[in-house]
Coordinates of N, CA and C and ligand atoms in Angstrom, one line a residue:
X1 N 4.4 2.1 2.1 CA 5.3 1.7 3.1 C 6.7 1.3 2.5
X2 N 6.7 0.5 1.5 CA 8.0 0.1 0.9 C 8.7 1.3 0.3
X3 N 7.8 2.3 -0.2 CA 8.4 3.5 -0.8 C 9.1 4.3 0.3
X4 N 8.4 4.5 1.4 CA 8.9 5.3 2.5 C 10.2 4.7 3.0
X5 N 10.3 3.4 3.1 CA 11.4 2.7 3.7 C 12.6 2.6 2.7
X6 N 12.3 2.8 1.4 CA 13.3 2.5 0.4 C 14.6 3.3 0.6
X7 N 15.7 2.7 0.4 CA 17.0 3.5 0.5 C 17.7 3.1 -0.8
X8 N 18.1 4.1 -1.6 CA 18.8 3.7 -2.8 C 20.2 4.4 -2.7
X9 N 21.0 4.1 -3.6 CA 22.3 4.7 -3.7 C 22.4 5.6 -4.8
X10 N 23.3 6.6 -4.7 CA 23.5 7.6 -5.8 C 24.0 7.0 -7.0
X11 N 23.7 7.6 -8.1 CA 24.2 7.0 -9.4 C 25.7 7.0 -9.5
X12 N 26.3 8.1 -9.0 CA 27.7 8.2 -9.1 C 28.4 7.9 -7.8
X13 N 29.3 7.0 -7.9 CA 30.2 6.7 -6.7 C 29.5 5.8 -5.7
X14 N 28.3 5.4 -5.9 CA 27.6 4.5 -4.9 C 27.3 5.1 -3.6
X15 N 27.3 6.5 -3.5 CA 27.1 7.1 -2.2 C 25.6 7.1 -1.8
X16 N 25.3 6.9 -0.5 CA 23.9 6.9 -0.1 C 23.3 8.4 -0.3
X17 N 22.2 8.4 -0.9 CA 21.5 9.7 -1.0 C 20.3 9.8 -0.1
X18 N 20.3 10.7 0.9 CA 19.2 10.8 1.8 C 17.9 11.1 1.1
X19 N 16.8 10.5 1.5 CA 15.5 10.7 0.9 C 14.7 11.7 1.7
X20 N 14.5 12.9 1.1 CA 13.8 14.0 1.9 C 12.4 13.7 2.1
X21 N 11.8 14.1 3.2 CA 10.4 14.0 3.5 C 9.8 15.3 3.0
X22 N 8.4 15.3 2.9 CA 7.7 16.4 2.4 C 7.8 17.6 3.4
X23 N 8.0 17.3 4.7 CA 8.1 18.3 5.7 C 8.9 17.8 6.8
X24 N 9.2 18.8 7.7 CA 10.0 18.4 8.9 C 9.0 17.9 10.0
X25 N 9.5 17.0 10.8 CA 8.8 16.4 12.0 C 9.7 16.5 13.2
X26 N 9.1 16.6 14.4 CA 9.8 16.7 15.6 C 9.3 15.6 16.6
X27 N 10.3 14.9 17.2 CA 9.9 14.0 18.3 C 10.0 14.7 19.6
X28 N 9.1 14.4 20.5 CA 9.1 15.0 21.8 C 9.0 13.8 22.8
X29 N 9.4 14.1 24.1 CA 9.3 13.1 25.1 C 8.8 13.8 26.4
X30 N 7.9 13.1 27.1 CA 7.5 13.6 28.4 C 7.5 12.5 29.4
X31 N 8.3 12.7 30.5 CA 8.3 11.7 31.5 C 7.5 12.2 32.7
X32 N 6.2 11.8 32.7 CA 5.3 12.4 33.7 C 5.7 12.1 35.1
X33 N 6.3 10.9 35.3 CA 6.6 10.4 36.7 C 7.8 11.2 37.2
X34 N 8.5 11.9 36.3 CA 9.7 12.8 36.8 C 9.2 14.2 37.1
X35 N 7.9 14.5 36.8 CA 7.4 15.9 37.1 C 7.5 16.1 38.6
X36 N 7.9 17.3 39.0 CA 7.9 17.6 40.4 C 6.5 17.8 40.9
X37 N 6.3 17.4 42.1 CA 4.9 17.6 42.6 C 4.5 19.0 42.6
X38 N 3.3 19.3 42.1 CA 2.8 20.6 42.0 C 3.3 21.4 40.8
X39 N 4.1 20.7 40.0 CA 4.6 21.4 38.8 C 3.5 21.5 37.7
X40 N 3.5 22.5 36.9 CA 2.5 22.7 35.9 C 2.6 21.6 34.9
X41 N 1.4 21.2 34.3 CA 1.5 20.2 33.2 C 2.4 20.8 32.1
X42 N 3.3 19.9 31.5 CA 4.1 20.3 30.5 C 5.5 20.7 31.0
X43 N 5.7 20.7 32.3 CA 7.0 21.1 32.8 C 8.1 20.1 32.4
X44 N 7.7 18.9 32.2 CA 8.7 17.8 31.9 C 8.7 17.5 30.4
X45 N 7.9 18.2 29.6 CA 7.8 18.0 28.1 C 9.0 18.5 27.4
X46 N 9.7 17.7 26.6 CA 10.9 18.1 26.0 C 10.9 17.8 24.5
X47 N 11.3 18.8 23.7 CA 11.5 18.6 22.3 C 12.8 17.9 22.1
X48 N 12.9 16.7 21.4 CA 14.1 15.9 21.4 C 14.9 16.0 20.1
X49 N 14.2 15.6 18.9 CA 14.9 15.6 17.6 C 14.0 16.1 16.5
X50 N 14.5 16.8 15.6 CA 13.8 17.2 14.4 C 14.5 16.5 13.2
X51 N 13.6 16.0 12.3 CA 14.2 15.2 11.2 C 13.4 15.5 9.9
X52 N 14.1 15.3 8.8 CA 13.3 15.5 7.5 C 13.8 14.6 6.4
X53 N 14.4 13.5 6.8 CA 14.7 12.5 5.8 C 14.3 11.1 6.3
X54 N 14.0 10.2 5.3 CA 13.6 8.8 5.7 C 14.7 8.1 6.5
X55 N 15.9 8.4 6.2 CA 17.0 7.7 6.9 C 17.1 8.1 8.3
X56 N 17.0 9.5 8.6 CA 17.0 10.0 10.0 C 15.8 9.3 10.7
X57 N 14.7 9.3 10.1 CA 13.5 8.7 10.7 C 13.8 7.3 11.2
X58 N 14.3 6.5 10.3 CA 14.5 5.1 10.7 C 15.5 5.0 11.9
X59 N 16.5 5.8 11.8 CA 17.6 5.7 12.8 C 17.0 6.1 14.1
X60 N 16.2 7.2 14.2 CA 15.6 7.7 15.4 C 14.6 6.7 16.0
X61 N 13.8 6.2 15.1 CA 12.8 5.2 15.5 C 13.5 3.9 16.1
X62 N 14.5 3.4 15.4 CA 15.1 2.1 15.8 C 15.9 2.3 17.0
X63 N 16.6 3.5 17.2 CA 17.4 3.7 18.3 C 16.7 4.1 19.6
X64 N 15.7 4.9 19.4 CA 15.1 5.5 20.6 C 13.5 5.4 20.6
X65 N 12.9 5.9 19.6 CA 11.4 6.2 19.7 C 10.5 5.0 19.5
X66 N 10.6 4.1 20.4 CA 9.6 3.0 20.4 C 8.9 3.0 21.7
X67 N 7.6 3.0 21.8 CA 6.9 3.1 23.1 C 7.3 2.0 24.0
X68 N 7.7 0.8 23.6 CA 8.1 -0.2 24.5 C 9.4 0.1 25.3
X69 N 10.1 1.2 24.8 CA 11.3 1.6 25.5 C 11.0 2.7 26.5
X70 N 9.7 3.1 26.6 CA 9.3 4.1 27.5 C 9.2 3.6 29.0
X71 N 9.5 4.4 30.0 CA 9.1 4.0 31.3 C 7.6 4.2 31.5
X72 N 7.1 3.7 32.6 CA 5.6 3.9 32.9 C 5.3 5.4 33.0
X73 N 4.1 5.8 32.6 CA 3.7 7.2 32.8 C 4.6 8.1 31.9
X74 N 4.8 7.8 30.7 CA 5.6 8.6 29.8 C 5.0 8.6 28.4
X75 N 5.3 9.7 27.7 CA 4.8 9.8 26.3 C 5.9 10.1 25.3
X76 N 5.7 9.6 24.1 CA 6.4 10.0 22.9 C 5.4 10.8 22.1
X77 N 5.9 11.8 21.4 CA 5.1 12.6 20.5 C 5.9 12.7 19.2
X78 N 5.2 12.7 18.1 CA 5.8 13.1 16.8 C 4.9 14.1 16.2
X79 N 5.3 15.4 16.1 CA 4.4 16.4 15.6 C 5.1 17.2 14.5
X80 N 4.3 17.8 13.6 CA 4.9 18.6 12.6 C 5.8 19.7 13.3
X81 N 7.0 19.9 12.7 CA 7.9 20.9 13.3 C 7.2 22.3 13.4
X82 N 7.2 22.9 14.5 CA 6.6 24.2 14.7 C 5.3 24.1 15.4
X83 N 4.7 22.9 15.6 CA 3.5 22.7 16.4 C 3.9 22.0 17.7
X84 N 3.5 22.6 18.8 CA 3.9 22.0 20.1 C 2.7 21.1 20.5
X85 N 3.0 19.9 21.1 CA 1.9 19.0 21.5 C 1.2 19.4 22.7
X86 N 0.5 20.6 22.6 CA -0.2 21.1 23.7 C -1.5 21.7 23.2
X87 N -2.5 21.7 24.1 CA -3.8 22.4 23.7 C -3.5 23.9 23.4
X88 N -2.5 24.4 24.1 CA -2.3 25.9 24.0 C -1.7 26.3 22.7
X89 N -1.1 25.4 21.9 CA -0.5 25.7 20.6 C -1.6 26.2 19.7
X90 N -1.4 27.3 19.0 CA -2.5 27.9 18.2 C -3.0 26.9 17.1
X91 N -2.2 26.0 16.6 CA -2.7 25.0 15.7 C -3.5 23.9 16.3
X92 N -3.3 23.7 17.6 CA -4.1 22.7 18.3 C -5.3 23.3 19.1
X93 N -5.3 24.6 19.3 CA -6.3 25.2 20.2 C -7.7 24.9 19.9
X94 N -8.1 24.7 18.6 CA -9.5 24.4 18.3 C -9.6 23.0 17.9
X95 N -8.6 22.2 18.3 CA -8.6 20.8 17.8 C -9.1 19.7 18.8
X96 N -8.7 18.5 18.5 CA -9.0 17.4 19.3 C -8.2 16.2 18.9
X97 N -8.6 15.0 19.3 CA -7.8 13.9 19.0 C -8.6 12.6 18.9
X98 N -8.2 11.8 17.9 CA -8.8 10.4 17.8 C -7.9 9.6 18.7
X99 N -8.5 8.7 19.6 CA -7.7 7.9 20.5 C -8.1 6.4 20.4
X100 N -7.1 5.6 20.6 CA -7.3 4.2 20.7 C -6.5 3.6 21.9
X101 N -7.1 2.7 22.6 CA -6.4 2.1 23.7 C -5.8 0.8 23.3
X102 N -4.7 0.5 23.9 CA -3.9 -0.7 23.5 C -3.8 -1.7 24.6
X103 N -4.1 -2.9 24.3 CA -4.0 -3.9 25.4 C -2.6 -4.4 25.6
X104 N -1.8 -4.4 24.5 CA -0.5 -4.9 24.7 C 0.5 -3.9 24.2
X105 N 1.7 -3.9 24.8 CA 2.7 -2.9 24.5 C 3.2 -3.1 23.0
X106 N 3.3 -4.4 22.6 CA 3.7 -4.7 21.3 C 2.8 -4.1 20.2
X107 N 1.5 -4.1 20.6 CA 0.5 -3.5 19.7 C 0.7 -2.0 19.6
X108 N 1.0 -1.4 20.7 CA 1.2 0.0 20.7 C 2.4 0.4 19.8
X109 N 3.5 -0.4 19.9 CA 4.7 -0.2 19.1 C 4.3 -0.3 17.6
X110 N 3.5 -1.3 17.2 CA 3.1 -1.5 15.8 C 2.3 -0.4 15.3
X111 N 1.3 0.0 16.1 CA 0.4 1.0 15.7 C 1.1 2.4 15.6
X112 N 2.0 2.6 16.5 CA 2.8 3.9 16.5 C 3.6 3.9 15.2
X113 N 4.3 2.8 14.9 CA 5.1 2.8 13.7 C 4.3 3.0 12.4
X114 N 3.1 2.3 12.3 CA 2.3 2.4 11.2 C 1.8 3.8 11.0
X115 N 1.5 4.5 12.1 CA 1.0 5.8 12.1 C 2.1 6.8 11.7
X116 N 3.3 6.6 12.2 CA 4.4 7.5 11.8 C 4.7 7.4 10.4
X117 N 4.7 6.1 9.8 CA 5.0 6.0 8.4 C 3.9 6.6 7.6
X118 N 2.7 6.5 8.0 CA 1.6 7.2 7.2 C 1.7 8.7 7.3
X119 N 2.1 9.2 8.4 CA 2.3 10.7 8.5 C 3.4 11.2 7.7
X120 N 4.6 10.6 7.9 CA 5.7 11.2 7.2 C 5.7 10.8 5.7
X121 N 4.9 9.8 5.3 CA 4.7 9.4 3.9 C 3.5 10.1 3.3
X122 N 2.9 11.0 4.1 CA 1.8 11.9 3.6 C 0.7 11.0 3.1
X123 N 0.3 10.0 3.8 CA -0.8 9.1 3.3 C -2.2 9.6 3.5
X124 N -2.3 10.6 4.4 CA -3.7 11.1 4.7 C -4.0 12.2 3.7
X125 N -5.2 12.1 3.0 CA -5.6 13.1 2.1 C -5.7 14.5 2.8
X126 N -6.1 14.4 4.1 CA -6.4 15.6 4.9 C -5.1 15.9 5.7
X127 N -3.9 15.6 5.2 CA -2.7 15.7 6.0 C -2.5 17.1 6.6
X128 N -3.0 18.2 5.9 CA -2.8 19.5 6.5 C -3.6 19.7 7.7
X129 N -4.6 18.9 8.0 CA -5.5 19.0 9.1 C -4.9 18.3 10.4
X130 N -3.8 17.6 10.2 CA -3.2 16.8 11.3 C -2.1 17.5 12.0
X131 N -2.0 17.4 13.3 CA -0.9 18.0 14.0 C 0.2 17.0 14.3
X132 N -0.2 15.8 14.8 CA 0.8 14.8 15.1 C 0.2 13.7 15.9
X133 N 1.1 12.8 16.4 CA 0.6 11.6 17.1 C 1.3 11.5 18.5
X134 N 0.6 10.9 19.5 CA 1.1 10.7 20.8 C 1.0 9.3 21.2
X135 N 2.0 8.7 21.7 CA 2.0 7.3 22.3 C 2.1 7.5 23.8
X136 N 1.2 7.0 24.6 CA 1.2 7.1 26.1 C 1.3 5.8 26.7
X137 N 2.3 5.6 27.6 CA 2.4 4.4 28.4 C 1.9 4.7 29.8
X138 N 0.8 3.9 30.2 CA 0.2 4.1 31.5 C 0.1 2.8 32.2
X139 N 0.1 2.8 33.5 CA 0.0 1.5 34.2 C -1.3 0.8 33.9
X140 N -2.4 1.5 33.7 CA -3.7 0.8 33.4 C -3.9 0.5 32.0
X141 N -3.6 1.4 31.1 CA -3.9 1.1 29.7 C -3.1 2.1 28.8
X142 N -2.3 1.5 27.9 CA -1.5 2.4 27.0 C -2.5 2.9 25.9
X143 N -2.1 4.0 25.3 CA -3.0 4.6 24.3 C -2.2 5.3 23.2
X144 N -2.9 5.5 22.1 CA -2.3 6.2 21.0 C -3.3 7.3 20.6
X145 N -2.9 8.5 20.3 CA -3.8 9.5 19.9 C -3.3 10.3 18.7
X146 N -4.2 10.6 17.8 CA -3.9 11.4 16.6 C -4.5 12.7 16.8
X147 N -3.7 13.7 16.9 CA -4.2 15.1 17.1 C -4.5 15.8 15.8
X148 N -5.6 16.5 15.7 CA -6.0 17.2 14.5 C -6.4 18.6 14.9
X149 N -6.6 19.4 13.8 CA -6.7 20.9 14.1 C -8.1 21.4 14.3
X150 N -9.1 21.0 13.5 CA -10.4 21.6 13.5 C -11.5 20.6 14.0
X151 N -11.6 20.6 15.4 CA -12.5 19.6 16.0 C -13.9 19.7 15.5
X152 N -14.4 21.0 15.2 CA -15.8 21.2 14.8 C -16.1 20.6 13.4
X153 N -15.1 20.4 12.6 CA -15.3 19.9 11.3 C -15.5 18.4 11.3
X154 N -16.7 18.0 11.5 CA -16.9 16.5 11.7 C -16.6 15.7 10.4
X155 N -16.9 16.3 9.3 CA -16.6 15.6 8.0 C -15.1 15.3 7.9
X156 N -14.3 16.3 8.2 CA -12.8 16.1 8.1 C -12.4 15.1 9.1
X157 N -12.9 15.2 10.3 CA -12.4 14.3 11.4 C -12.8 12.8 11.1
X158 N -14.0 12.6 10.5 CA -14.5 11.3 10.2 C -13.6 10.7 9.0
X159 N -13.2 11.5 8.1 CA -12.4 11.1 7.0 C -11.0 10.6 7.5
X160 N -10.5 11.5 8.4 CA -9.2 11.1 9.0 C -9.3 9.9 9.9
X161 N -10.3 9.8 10.7 CA -10.5 8.6 11.6 C -10.6 7.3 10.8
X162 N -11.4 7.4 9.7 CA -11.6 6.2 8.8 C -10.3 5.8 8.2
X163 N -9.5 6.8 7.7 CA -8.2 6.4 7.1 C -7.3 5.9 8.1
X164 N -7.3 6.4 9.3 CA -6.4 5.9 10.4 C -6.7 4.4 10.7
X165 N -8.0 4.1 10.8 CA -8.4 2.7 11.1 C -7.9 1.8 10.0
X166 N -8.0 2.3 8.7 CA -7.6 1.5 7.6 C -6.1 1.3 7.6
X167 N -5.4 2.3 8.0 CA -3.9 2.2 8.0 C -3.5 1.2 9.1
X168 N -4.2 1.3 10.3 CA -3.9 0.4 11.4 C -4.5 -1.0 11.2
X169 N -5.4 -1.1 10.3 CA -6.0 -2.4 10.0 C -6.7 -2.9 11.3
X170 N -7.5 -2.1 11.9 CA -8.2 -2.5 13.1 C -9.7 -2.4 13.0
X171 N -10.4 -3.2 13.9 CA -11.9 -3.1 13.9 C -12.3 -2.4 15.3
X172 N -11.4 -2.3 16.2 CA -11.7 -1.7 17.5 C -12.3 -0.3 17.3
X173 N -13.1 0.1 18.3 CA -13.7 1.4 18.2 C -12.6 2.5 18.5
X174 N -12.7 3.6 17.8 CA -11.9 4.8 18.2 C -12.9 5.9 18.4
X175 N -12.5 6.8 19.3 CA -13.3 8.0 19.6 C -12.6 9.3 19.5
X176 N -13.3 10.3 19.2 CA -12.7 11.6 19.0 C -13.2 12.6 20.1
X177 N -12.2 13.2 20.8 CA -12.6 14.1 21.8 C -12.0 15.5 21.5
X178 N -12.7 16.5 21.9 CA -12.3 17.9 21.7 C -11.4 18.3 22.8
X179 N -10.3 19.0 22.5 CA -9.4 19.5 23.6 C -10.2 20.4 24.5
X180 N -11.2 21.2 24.0 CA -12.0 22.1 24.8 C -12.7 21.3 25.9
X181 N -13.2 20.1 25.6 CA -13.9 19.2 26.6 C -12.9 18.7 27.6
X182 N -11.7 18.3 27.1 CA -10.6 17.7 28.0 C -10.2 18.7 29.0
X183 N -10.3 20.0 28.7 CA -9.9 21.1 29.6 C -10.9 21.1 30.8
X184 N -12.1 20.7 30.6 CA -13.1 20.7 31.6 C -12.9 19.5 32.5
X185 N -13.9 19.2 33.3 CA -13.8 18.1 34.2 C -13.9 16.7 33.5
X186 N -13.6 15.7 34.1 CA -13.5 14.3 33.5 C -14.8 13.9 32.9
X187 N -16.0 14.4 33.6 CA -17.3 13.9 33.1 C -17.6 14.4 31.7
X188 N -17.0 15.5 31.3 CA -17.4 16.0 30.0 C -16.4 15.6 28.9
X189 N -15.6 14.5 29.2 CA -14.6 14.1 28.2 C -14.9 13.1 27.2
X190 N -16.2 12.7 27.2 CA -16.6 11.6 26.3 C -16.3 11.9 24.9
X191 N -16.2 10.9 24.0 CA -15.9 11.1 22.6 C -17.1 11.8 21.9
X192 N -16.8 12.8 21.1 CA -17.9 13.4 20.3 C -18.2 12.7 19.1
X193 N -17.2 12.1 18.5 CA -17.4 11.3 17.2 C -16.8 9.9 17.5
X194 N -17.5 8.9 17.0 CA -17.1 7.5 17.2 C -17.0 6.8 15.8
X195 N -16.1 5.9 15.7 CA -16.0 5.1 14.5 C -15.7 3.6 14.9
Ligands
MGP1 P1 -4.6 13.7 29.1 O1 -3.4 12.9 29.0 O2 -5.1 14.4 27.8 O3 -5.8 12.9 29.6 O4 -4.5 14.8 30.2 P2 -6.0 11.4 30.0 O5 -5.6 10.6 28.9 O6 -7.4 11.2 30.5 O7 -5.1 11.2 31.3 P3 -3.7 10.5 31.6 O8 -3.5 10.7 33.0 O9 -3.9 9.0 31.2 O10 -2.6 11.2 30.8 C1 -4.4 14.5 31.5 C2 -4.2 15.8 32.3 O11 -3.0 16.4 31.9 C3 -5.3 16.8 31.9 O12 -6.4 16.8 32.7 C4 -4.6 18.1 32.1 O13 -4.6 18.5 33.4 C5 -3.2 17.8 31.7 N1 -2.9 18.1 30.2 C6 -2.9 17.2 29.2 N2 -2.6 17.8 28.1 C7 -2.5 17.2 26.8 C8 -2.5 19.2 28.3 C9 -2.2 20.3 27.5 O14 -2.0 20.2 26.3 N3 -2.2 21.5 28.2 C10 -2.4 21.6 29.5 N4 -2.4 22.8 30.1 N5 -2.7 20.5 30.3 C11 -2.7 19.3 29.7

């Protein structure tokens, strides 16, 4: 965490040197309450900013991307650049998500930030298997979801889920659902893996 957040100055002239991340990430925003009635899902989903330095990340997070700044029924996403936060994206098509529900908005902010720092800091050993993270503000219950690529690979998903819980420092149950199940009716949406 301290490493990710560190900002040093250049040796010559004291100029700030940006700290590059291992890869590019993109923030997305979806205001579901602004979707026109009858509009297809995703019609209001917008790609907002792409970043690849520690400094840009902190600026974007502090200025904009905190779930407590979201209106009701809206989502922030942070995904690897090139992967769209949709079941239809080829990298997500066979995937699923680990989800956790949040009782308080402040808890959602904290867990979102911890997850973002872990992602951009490449703290997951299975980082290639991860697509991104989604924070959802809902009237009934806020939630955070970590999207991954190969839902059928239980061993990989369990390793990622365990690491996520360790990063968040939580004992609450998290469950993993397949996007293929989510596409069907609500009754088939139960978690396939639980931790
Ligand atoms: P959700 O947000 O994954 O489910 O999808 P949740 O959390 O049970 O519901 P929410 O109301 O709290 O958000 C809700 C609905 O949005 C799904 O049933 C789909 O109709 C639609 N939807 C969600 N996602 C992530 C997608 C997607 O990636 N592609 C498409 N086509 N529809 C989606």
